Coordinates of C-alpha atoms in Angstrom, one line a residue:
X1 CA 107.5 -116.2 111.6
X2 CA 108.6 -118.2 114.6
X3 CA 108.3 -115.2 117.1
X4 CA 104.4 -115.2 116.7
X5 CA 104.2 -118.7 118.3
X6 CA 106.0 -117.6 121.4
X7 CA 105.7 -114.2 123.1
X8 CA 105.7 -112.4 126.4
X9 CA 102.4 -111.3 128.1
X10 CA 101.4 -108.5 130.4
X11 CA 98.8 -109.6 132.9
X12 CA 96.4 -107.5 135.0
X13 CA 95.9 -107.8 138.6
X14 CA 93.0 -107.5 141.0
X15 CA 93.1 -105.6 144.3
X16 CA 90.6 -107.5 146.5
X17 CA 90.5 -106.7 150.2
X18 CA 91.9 -110.1 151.2
X19 CA 95.3 -109.7 149.3
X20 CA 98.5 -109.3 150.7
X21 CA 99.6 -105.6 151.2
X22 CA 102.1 -103.8 148.9
X23 CA 105.4 -105.5 148.0
X24 CA 104.8 -108.3 150.5
X25 CA 102.5 -109.6 147.8
X26 CA 103.9 -112.0 145.2
X27 CA 101.2 -110.6 142.9
X28 CA 102.6 -107.1 143.2
X29 CA 106.1 -108.3 142.9
X30 CA 105.5 -110.1 139.7
X31 CA 103.4 -107.4 138.2
X32 CA 105.9 -104.6 138.9
X33 CA 109.0 -106.7 137.8
X34 CA 107.2 -107.7 134.6
X35 CA 105.9 -104.2 133.8
X36 CA 108.0 -101.3 135.3
X37 CA 105.2 -98.9 134.8
X38 CA 103.3 -100.7 137.6
X39 CA 104.3 -98.8 140.8
X40 CA 103.4 -100.7 144.0
X41 CA 101.3 -98.7 146.5
X42 CA 102.5 -100.1 149.9
X43 CA 99.1 -99.5 151.5
X44 CA 97.0 -101.3 149.1
X45 CA 96.2 -105.1 148.7
X46 CA 97.4 -107.0 145.7
X47 CA 95.3 -110.2 145.6
X48 CA 95.2 -111.8 142.1
X49 CA 97.2 -111.8 138.8
X50 CA 95.0 -113.0 136.0
X51 CA 96.8 -114.7 133.0
X52 CA 94.5 -115.5 130.0
X53 CA 91.6 -114.3 127.9
X54 CA 88.9 -113.6 130.5
X55 CA 87.2 -110.5 129.5
X56 CA 87.2 -109.0 132.9
X57 CA 91.1 -108.8 133.1
X58 CA 92.7 -109.6 129.8
X59 CA 96.3 -110.1 129.0
X60 CA 98.2 -108.4 126.4
X61 CA 101.3 -109.0 124.2
X62 CA 104.1 -107.3 126.0
X63 CA 105.6 -105.8 122.8
X64 CA 102.6 -104.9 120.7
X65 CA 100.0 -104.3 123.5
X66 CA 97.5 -106.2 121.5
X67 CA 95.2 -108.4 123.6
X68 CA 95.5 -112.0 123.7
X69 CA 91.9 -112.5 122.7
X70 CA 92.4 -110.3 119.6
X71 CA 95.7 -112.2 118.7
X72 CA 93.9 -115.6 119.1
X73 CA 90.9 -114.3 117.1
X74 CA 93.1 -113.2 114.2
X75 CA 94.6 -116.6 113.8
X76 CA 92.5 -119.2 116.0
X77 CA 93.9 -122.4 114.4
X78 CA 97.5 -121.5 115.0
X79 CA 96.9 -120.1 118.4
X80 CA 94.4 -122.6 119.8
X81 CA 94.6 -125.6 117.5
X82 CA 91.6 -127.0 115.6
X83 CA 91.0 -129.7 118.2
X84 CA 90.6 -127.0 121.0
X85 CA 88.2 -124.9 118.7
X86 CA 86.2 -128.0 118.0
X87 CA 86.1 -129.1 121.7
X88 CA 85.3 -125.8 123.3
X89 CA 83.6 -123.8 120.4
X90 CA 85.5 -120.5 120.9
X91 CA 87.9 -118.8 118.4
X92 CA 89.2 -116.2 120.7
X93 CA 89.2 -117.7 124.3
X94 CA 91.2 -120.2 126.2
X95 CA 89.2 -122.7 128.1
X96 CA 91.2 -122.0 131.3
X97 CA 92.1 -119.1 133.4
X98 CA 95.5 -119.1 135.1
X99 CA 96.2 -116.9 138.2
X100 CA 98.6 -116.1 141.0
X101 CA 97.0 -115.4 144.3
X102 CA 98.6 -113.7 147.3
X103 CA 96.3 -114.3 150.4
X104 CA 96.6 -112.3 153.6
X105 CA 93.0 -112.7 154.9
X106 CA 90.7 -115.7 154.5
X107 CA 88.7 -115.7 151.3
X108 CA 84.9 -116.4 151.5
X109 CA 83.9 -120.0 152.1
X110 CA 82.6 -120.8 148.7
X111 CA 81.8 -123.4 146.0
X112 CA 81.4 -123.2 142.3
X113 CA 78.4 -124.7 140.2
X114 CA 78.7 -127.4 137.7
X115 CA 77.8 -126.7 134.1
X116 CA 74.1 -127.6 134.4
X117 CA 73.6 -125.5 137.5
X118 CA 75.8 -122.5 136.1
X119 CA 73.3 -122.3 133.1
X120 CA 70.3 -122.1 135.5
X121 CA 72.0 -119.6 137.9
X122 CA 73.3 -117.4 135.1
X123 CA 69.8 -117.3 133.5
X124 CA 68.0 -116.6 136.7
X125 CA 70.6 -114.2 138.3
X126 CA 73.2 -112.8 135.8
X127 CA 74.2 -110.1 138.1
X128 CA 75.6 -112.6 140.8
X129 CA 76.4 -115.4 138.2
X130 CA 78.1 -113.6 135.3
X131 CA 78.6 -116.7 133.0
X132 CA 77.1 -120.1 132.4
X133 CA 80.3 -122.1 132.8
X134 CA 81.5 -124.5 135.7
X135 CA 84.7 -123.6 137.6
X136 CA 86.6 -126.6 138.8
X137 CA 90.1 -125.3 140.1
X138 CA 93.4 -126.5 141.2
X139 CA 95.7 -124.7 143.7
X140 CA 99.5 -125.3 143.7
X141 CA 101.5 -123.8 146.6
X142 CA 104.2 -121.3 145.8
X143 CA 104.8 -120.7 149.6
X144 CA 103.4 -122.4 152.5
X145 CA 99.7 -122.4 152.1
X146 CA 96.7 -122.8 154.3
X147 CA 93.1 -123.4 153.3
X148 CA 89.8 -125.2 153.8
X149 CA 89.0 -127.9 151.4
X150 CA 86.0 -130.2 151.6
X151 CA 84.1 -131.6 154.5
X152 CA 85.9 -133.3 157.4
X153 CA 85.5 -137.1 157.8
X154 CA 82.1 -137.7 159.5
X155 CA 83.5 -139.1 162.7
X156 CA 85.5 -135.8 163.2
X157 CA 82.3 -133.8 162.9
X158 CA 80.4 -136.2 165.2
X159 CA 83.2 -135.8 167.7
X160 CA 82.9 -132.0 167.6
X161 CA 79.2 -132.0 168.0
X162 CA 79.8 -133.8 171.2
X163 CA 82.8 -131.8 172.3
X164 CA 81.8 -128.3 171.3
X165 CA 78.4 -127.1 172.8
X166 CA 78.4 -124.0 170.6
X167 CA 78.3 -126.1 167.4
X168 CA 75.6 -128.2 168.9
X169 CA 73.5 -125.2 169.9
X170 CA 73.6 -124.1 166.2
X171 CA 72.8 -127.5 164.8
X172 CA 70.2 -128.3 167.4
X173 CA 70.0 -131.4 169.6
X174 CA 67.7 -133.3 167.4
X175 CA 69.8 -133.0 164.2
X176 CA 73.0 -133.4 166.1
X177 CA 71.9 -136.8 167.7
X178 CA 70.4 -137.9 164.3
X179 CA 73.9 -137.3 162.9
X180 CA 76.0 -138.8 165.6
X181 CA 73.8 -142.0 165.7
X182 CA 73.1 -142.3 162.0
X183 CA 76.4 -141.8 160.2
X184 CA 78.3 -144.9 158.8
X185 CA 81.9 -143.8 158.5
X186 CA 82.9 -146.9 156.7
X187 CA 80.4 -146.5 153.9
X188 CA 81.5 -147.5 150.4
X189 CA 81.5 -144.6 148.0
X190 CA 78.1 -144.2 146.1
X191 CA 76.4 -146.9 148.3
X192 CA 73.1 -146.4 149.9
X193 CA 75.0 -145.9 153.2
X194 CA 77.1 -143.2 151.5
X195 CA 74.1 -141.4 150.2
X196 CA 72.5 -141.5 153.7
X197 CA 75.7 -140.1 155.2
X198 CA 75.6 -137.2 152.7
X199 CA 71.9 -136.4 153.5
X200 CA 72.8 -136.3 157.3
X201 CA 75.8 -134.0 156.6
X202 CA 73.6 -131.8 154.4
X203 CA 71.1 -131.4 157.4
X204 CA 73.9 -130.3 159.7
X205 CA 75.3 -127.9 157.2
X206 CA 71.8 -126.4 156.4
X207 CA 71.2 -125.8 160.1
X208 CA 74.4 -124.0 160.5
X209 CA 73.9 -121.9 157.3
X210 CA 70.2 -121.1 158.2
X211 CA 70.9 -120.2 161.9
X212 CA 69.7 -116.7 162.9
X213 CA 72.3 -113.9 163.1
X214 CA 71.6 -113.6 166.9
X215 CA 72.3 -117.4 167.4
X216 CA 75.5 -117.2 165.4
X217 CA 76.9 -114.2 167.2
X218 CA 76.1 -115.5 170.6
X219 CA 77.6 -118.9 170.0
X220 CA 80.6 -117.6 168.0
X221 CA 81.6 -115.4 171.1
X222 CA 81.3 -118.4 173.3
X223 CA 83.2 -120.5 170.9
X224 CA 86.1 -118.1 170.8
X225 CA 86.1 -117.8 174.6
X226 CA 86.4 -121.5 174.6
X227 CA 89.3 -121.4 172.1
X228 CA 91.1 -119.0 174.5
X229 CA 90.3 -120.7 177.8
X230 CA 89.8 -124.4 177.1
X231 CA 91.9 -125.4 174.0
X232 CA 91.9 -129.0 175.1
X233 CA 88.2 -129.1 174.3
X234 CA 88.9 -129.2 170.6
X235 CA 89.9 -132.4 168.8
X236 CA 92.8 -130.8 166.8
X237 CA 95.6 -128.9 168.7
X238 CA 95.9 -126.3 165.8
X239 CA 92.0 -125.6 165.8
X240 CA 91.8 -123.1 168.6
X241 CA 94.4 -120.7 167.2
X242 CA 92.9 -121.0 163.7
X243 CA 89.5 -120.0 165.0
X244 CA 90.8 -117.1 167.0
X245 CA 92.8 -115.9 164.0
X246 CA 89.7 -116.1 161.7
X247 CA 87.5 -114.3 164.3
X248 CA 90.0 -111.4 164.3
X249 CA 89.4 -111.0 160.5
X250 CA 85.6 -111.6 160.6
X251 CA 84.3 -111.3 164.1
X252 CA 81.2 -113.5 165.0
X253 CA 80.9 -114.9 161.5
X254 CA 79.1 -118.1 160.5
X255 CA 82.2 -119.1 158.8
X256 CA 83.8 -120.1 162.2
X257 CA 81.2 -123.0 162.2
X258 CA 80.7 -123.9 158.4
X259 CA 84.4 -123.5 157.8
X260 CA 86.5 -123.8 161.0
X261 CA 84.5 -126.7 162.4
X262 CA 82.9 -128.5 159.4
X263 CA 85.8 -128.3 156.8
X264 CA 89.2 -129.8 156.4
X265 CA 92.0 -127.4 157.5
X266 CA 94.6 -128.1 154.7
X267 CA 98.2 -127.1 154.6
X268 CA 100.4 -127.3 151.6
X269 CA 104.2 -127.0 151.1
X270 CA 105.7 -125.4 148.0
X271 CA 105.2 -127.7 145.1
X272 CA 102.0 -129.5 146.6
X273 CA 98.6 -129.1 145.1
X274 CA 94.9 -129.7 145.7
X275 CA 92.1 -130.0 143.3
X276 CA 88.6 -128.7 144.0
X277 CA 85.8 -130.2 142.0
X278 CA 82.7 -128.1 141.1
X279 CA 80.3 -128.2 144.1
X280 CA 83.1 -128.7 146.8
X281 CA 83.3 -126.0 149.6
X282 CA 86.5 -124.5 150.1
X283 CA 88.3 -121.3 151.1
X284 CA 91.9 -120.1 151.0
X285 CA 93.3 -118.8 154.3
X286 CA 96.9 -117.6 153.7
X287 CA 99.9 -118.0 151.4
X288 CA 100.9 -117.5 147.8
X289 CA 99.4 -120.0 145.2
X290 CA 99.2 -120.6 141.5
X291 CA 95.7 -121.4 140.6
X292 CA 94.2 -122.7 137.4
X293 CA 90.5 -123.1 136.8
X294 CA 87.9 -123.2 134.0
X295 CA 87.3 -119.9 132.5
X296 CA 84.5 -118.7 134.8
X297 CA 83.8 -116.2 137.4
X298 CA 80.9 -118.0 139.2
X299 CA 81.0 -118.1 143.1
X300 CA 78.4 -119.3 145.5
X301 CA 79.5 -118.0 148.9
X302 CA 78.7 -119.1 152.4
X303 CA 80.8 -117.2 155.1
X304 CA 83.7 -114.9 155.8
X305 CA 82.3 -112.3 153.2
X306 CA 80.4 -109.1 153.1
X307 CA 79.3 -110.1 149.6
X308 CA 76.1 -111.7 148.5
X309 CA 75.5 -115.2 150.2
X310 CA 73.3 -117.5 148.3
X311 CA 72.5 -119.9 151.3
X312 CA 69.6 -121.8 149.5
X313 CA 71.5 -122.7 146.3
X314 CA 74.7 -123.5 148.4
X315 CA 73.0 -125.9 150.7
X316 CA 71.2 -127.6 147.7
X317 CA 74.2 -127.9 145.4
X318 CA 77.1 -129.2 147.4
X319 CA 78.1 -132.8 146.8
X320 CA 78.6 -133.4 150.5
X321 CA 81.7 -135.7 149.9
X322 CA 83.7 -136.1 153.0
X323 CA 87.3 -137.2 153.3
X324 CA 90.7 -136.6 154.9
X325 CA 93.0 -133.8 153.8
X326 CA 95.5 -136.3 152.5
X327 CA 93.0 -137.7 150.1
X328 CA 92.3 -134.2 148.7
X329 CA 95.9 -133.6 147.7
X330 CA 96.9 -134.3 144.2
X331 CA 99.5 -136.9 143.2
X332 CA 102.1 -135.4 140.7
X333 CA 102.6 -137.4 137.6
X334 CA 105.9 -137.9 135.5
X335 CA 105.8 -135.9 132.4
X336 CA 107.5 -137.8 129.5
X337 CA 107.3 -135.2 126.7
X338 CA 110.3 -133.2 128.0
X339 CA 114.0 -134.1 128.4
X340 CA 117.3 -132.7 129.5
X341 CA 118.3 -130.9 132.7
X342 CA 115.9 -130.1 135.6
X343 CA 112.7 -131.8 136.3
X344 CA 109.1 -131.4 135.3
X345 CA 106.0 -132.9 137.1
X346 CA 102.6 -132.8 135.9
X347 CA 99.5 -132.0 138.0
X348 CA 96.7 -133.4 135.8
X349 CA 93.1 -133.0 137.4
X350 CA 90.2 -135.2 136.3
X351 CA 88.7 -132.6 134.0
X352 CA 89.5 -131.6 130.4
X353 CA 90.1 -127.8 130.5
X354 CA 93.6 -127.6 132.0
X355 CA 96.7 -129.4 133.5
X356 CA 99.8 -127.6 135.0
X357 CA 103.4 -128.5 134.6
X358 CA 105.8 -127.5 137.4
X359 CA 109.5 -127.3 136.1
X360 CA 112.5 -126.8 138.5
X361 CA 116.2 -127.0 138.1
X362 CA 117.4 -127.8 141.7
X363 CA 120.5 -129.5 140.5
X364 CA 121.8 -126.4 138.6
X365 CA 121.7 -124.4 135.4
X366 CA 120.9 -126.2 132.3
X367 CA 118.5 -126.7 129.3
X368 CA 115.1 -128.6 129.4
X369 CA 113.5 -129.3 126.0
X370 CA 109.8 -129.6 125.5
X371 CA 108.0 -131.2 122.5
X372 CA 105.2 -129.2 121.2
X373 CA 101.9 -129.6 123.2
X374 CA 98.7 -130.1 121.1
X375 CA 97.1 -127.0 122.5
X376 CA 97.9 -123.5 123.8
X377 CA 99.8 -122.9 127.0
X378 CA 100.7 -120.0 129.4
X379 CA 103.9 -120.0 131.3
X380 CA 104.9 -118.0 134.4
X381 CA 108.4 -117.8 136.0
X382 CA 108.1 -117.5 139.8
X383 CA 111.8 -117.7 140.8
X384 CA 115.3 -117.5 139.3
X385 CA 116.5 -116.4 136.0
X386 CA 116.6 -118.0 132.5
X387 CA 115.2 -118.0 129.0
X388 CA 112.5 -119.5 126.9
X389 CA 113.9 -120.4 123.4
X390 CA 112.1 -121.0 120.1
X391 CA 114.6 -121.4 117.2
X392 CA 116.6 -118.2 117.1
X393 CA 114.1 -116.4 119.3
X394 CA 115.4 -116.4 123.0
X395 CA 113.2 -114.4 125.5
X396 CA 114.5 -113.6 129.1
X397 CA 112.5 -115.2 131.8
X398 CA 112.6 -113.7 135.3
X399 CA 110.2 -113.7 138.2
X400 CA 106.8 -112.5 137.1
X401 CA 107.5 -112.8 133.4
X402 CA 104.7 -114.5 131.5
X403 CA 104.6 -116.1 128.1
X404 CA 102.1 -117.6 125.6
X405 CA 103.2 -120.6 123.7
X406 CA 101.1 -121.7 120.7
X407 CA 100.2 -125.4 119.9
X408 CA 102.8 -127.8 118.3
X409 CA 105.6 -125.5 119.2
X410 CA 108.8 -127.1 120.6
X411 CA 110.6 -124.8 123.1
X412 CA 113.7 -125.0 125.5
X413 CA 113.7 -123.6 128.9
X414 CA 117.2 -122.5 129.8
X415 CA 118.0 -122.1 133.4
X416 CA 120.8 -119.6 134.5
X417 CA 120.6 -120.7 138.1
X418 CA 119.1 -123.6 140.2
X419 CA 116.3 -121.3 141.7
X420 CA 114.7 -121.1 138.1
X421 CA 111.0 -122.3 138.4
X422 CA 108.2 -122.1 136.0
X423 CA 104.5 -123.2 136.1
X424 CA 102.9 -123.9 132.7
X425 CA 99.1 -124.2 132.3
X426 CA 97.9 -125.9 129.1
X427 CA 95.0 -127.7 127.5
X428 CA 95.0 -130.4 124.8
X429 CA 92.1 -132.1 122.9
X430 CA 91.0 -135.5 124.3

C-alpha cells in the first residue's frame, strides 16, 4: 500500500519558560494549525515542537493516532531501511530529533557531551543525564535569529580583559595577564600553540565559572552600569544593549560574563544555519528556528538558568575552539537528487545522524520531484500551501503540517503559491 510510506504526523510540544508567548509563537501556530484540538493559551509559553521518536515527546500518525515508534517497530526495514538499522542498532527509533523552537528569552548557556563523555555522565548521574548519546545540533533560522555560538577570537577576549574592569575582576589579574601576553592568535589548528591557546582560554573560563556568587553579582551590576553609561568602553557597538537585555531576563547572572563577553554573538537571517559540535558552548537568544540534533536530551549548563549547573564537567569537557561567527555558519550545498520547479539546498553537517534539506518556490507555484532517499525523513511545512504526493496519494501541506517519508520513496512537492517552504530532516547510511 503506497500510503504507508508517506503519512502525516502530529507532533507534541514543550512549554518551557523561555518560549514565545501564546500565538506569537511559531510552535503554537504550527501545533494548533496542524491539530485543531490544540487550543492556544495566550498567557502560556510555547517553546519547542518535537518531531520524531524520542520517548519524551513522541509523534503520532495523524490519521490512526499510532505512535511513530510503534509504526517503525512493526516494520523496521521498510520504515528505517536495513542500512540505518545496521548503523544505529535500533528497530524503532530515528537517530535524529527534529524540532521547531520559538525563543522569547535566552536559553541556558550550555554544551552537549560527545558519546564517550555521555556514557560516563549517564552512568554516574542518570537523573541529570538521561541517556548515553551525544547531541551535536544544527540550527536553521526561520525568522531573524540571535544566539551565542562558540568562543570569540582570542584577541577579542584579550581586548575585553583590558577594556572591561568587571571581567578582569572576575578572572583575576594573574590569569588575565597570562592570557593577554600568552595567546598566539595566528596559531595553526591543532599545533602546539593552538593547544596552549586552548589551555589559556580554559583558565579564563574556569575562573569565570568558579567565581563566588558575591563576586559575580557585584561585577554584574557594575558591568550593566557601564553598559548604560559608557557604551564606548565595549569593543562591539551591539554589546551594551545585548548585556542590558540579558540582565533584564537574568539579573546579576554569570551568563553576562561567560556568554555575553566570552562567546560569539551570532545573528542569522531566514535560511542561514549554524552547526554546533558536541562540546561547543552555545545559547539561543531570540527568534524562530528549525533545529536538528542527534536523538539525545543531554545538556551541561553554565549560566542563564535556574536549573542544575555542572560547572566541573563543563569546564573540563569543552573543546575551547575559538573562531569568528562567519566561520561558524554553514555553507549550503546544491542537492542534485531533486528536479523541477523551486530550489532545494542541503545543510549537511560533518556528522552521520542527520542532514536537512530546505526547499522553496520563490519563483512561483510548481512541482519539484525527489528521488527516494536511502533512509527515513521527516518534513515540516513552515509557510505557504501545497501538497506532498506519492503515486495517487496526495496530502495537503500547510504551515505546521508534518510528514513521515519512508526510505526509497520518490515524492513530489507541489507548491500552490511562491510562499511554500519546507524543511526535511533525513538520515542515510554512509
